[in-house]
């Protein structure tokens, strides 16, 4: 993981993505620094109200591949 500032990071693994989203921190902008494949669910805490995941970092586009089921363990969960 590359920490760009208190609110912005670039991640290269699913574990980093899950950790940075689920942890109580000030990060609200996440760049993908590699192609990421979802391997479990992610729960977005209520404290994160403006979260952006951008697939382009250093002018290189990356993809995020999620699961293709409707199983709750395969999703990104956001509470309002």
Coordinates of C-alpha atoms in Angstrom, one line a residue:
X1 CA 0.0 0.0 0.0
X2 CA 1.2 3.5 -0.8
X3 CA -0.1 6.2 1.5
X4 CA -0.4 9.4 -0.5
X5 CA -1.8 11.5 2.4
X6 CA -4.2 11.1 5.4
X7 CA -7.2 10.7 3.1
X8 CA -5.7 9.0 0.0
X9 CA -4.0 5.6 -0.6
X10 CA -3.1 3.4 -3.5
X11 CA -3.6 -0.3 -2.9
X12 CA -2.5 -3.4 -4.8
X13 CA -4.1 -6.3 -3.1
X14 CA -7.7 -7.2 -2.0
X15 CA -6.4 -7.6 1.6
X16 CA -5.2 -4.0 1.5
X17 CA -8.5 -2.8 0.0
X18 CA -10.6 -4.6 2.6
X19 CA -8.4 -3.4 5.5
X20 CA -8.4 0.2 4.5
X21 CA -12.2 0.3 3.9
X22 CA -13.2 -1.5 7.1
X23 CA -10.8 0.3 9.4
X24 CA -11.8 3.5 11.1
X25 CA -9.6 6.1 9.4
X26 CA -9.8 9.3 7.3
X27 CA -9.2 7.6 4.0
X28 CA -12.0 8.5 1.5
X29 CA -10.1 8.1 -1.8
X30 CA -8.6 4.7 -2.8
X31 CA -6.7 4.2 -6.1
X32 CA -6.2 0.7 -7.5
X33 CA -2.5 0.1 -8.2
X34 CA -3.1 -3.4 -9.6
X35 CA -6.0 -5.5 -10.8
X36 CA -8.0 -6.7 -7.8
X37 CA -10.2 -9.8 -7.4
X38 CA -12.7 -9.9 -4.6
X39 CA -12.2 -12.9 -2.3
X40 CA -14.6 -12.1 0.6
X41 CA -17.1 -9.5 1.6
X42 CA -16.3 -5.9 2.6
X43 CA -18.4 -3.9 5.1
X44 CA -18.2 -0.2 4.7
X45 CA -18.6 1.4 8.2
X46 CA -21.3 4.1 8.7
X47 CA -18.5 6.6 9.4
X48 CA -17.4 6.5 5.8
X49 CA -19.9 8.6 4.0
X50 CA -17.8 9.7 0.9
X51 CA -15.8 6.8 -0.3
X52 CA -14.3 6.8 -3.8
X53 CA -12.5 3.8 -5.4
X54 CA -10.7 4.9 -8.6
X55 CA -9.3 2.2 -10.9
X56 CA -6.7 4.6 -12.5
X57 CA -3.4 5.3 -10.8
X58 CA -0.3 6.8 -12.4
X59 CA -2.2 6.9 -15.7
X60 CA -2.7 3.1 -15.7
X61 CA -6.2 1.7 -15.5
X62 CA -6.9 -1.3 -13.3
X63 CA -10.0 -3.5 -12.8
X64 CA -11.9 -4.7 -9.7
X65 CA -13.6 -8.0 -10.2
X66 CA -16.3 -8.9 -7.8
X67 CA -18.2 -12.1 -7.2
X68 CA -21.0 -13.1 -9.5
X69 CA -23.4 -14.4 -6.8
X70 CA -25.9 -12.7 -4.6
X71 CA -24.5 -14.4 -1.5
X72 CA -23.9 -11.8 1.3
X73 CA -20.4 -13.1 1.8
X74 CA -19.6 -12.1 -1.8
X75 CA -20.6 -8.4 -1.6
X76 CA -19.7 -4.9 -0.5
X77 CA -22.0 -4.0 2.3
X78 CA -22.9 -0.4 3.0
X79 CA -25.0 0.7 6.0
X80 CA -26.9 4.0 5.9

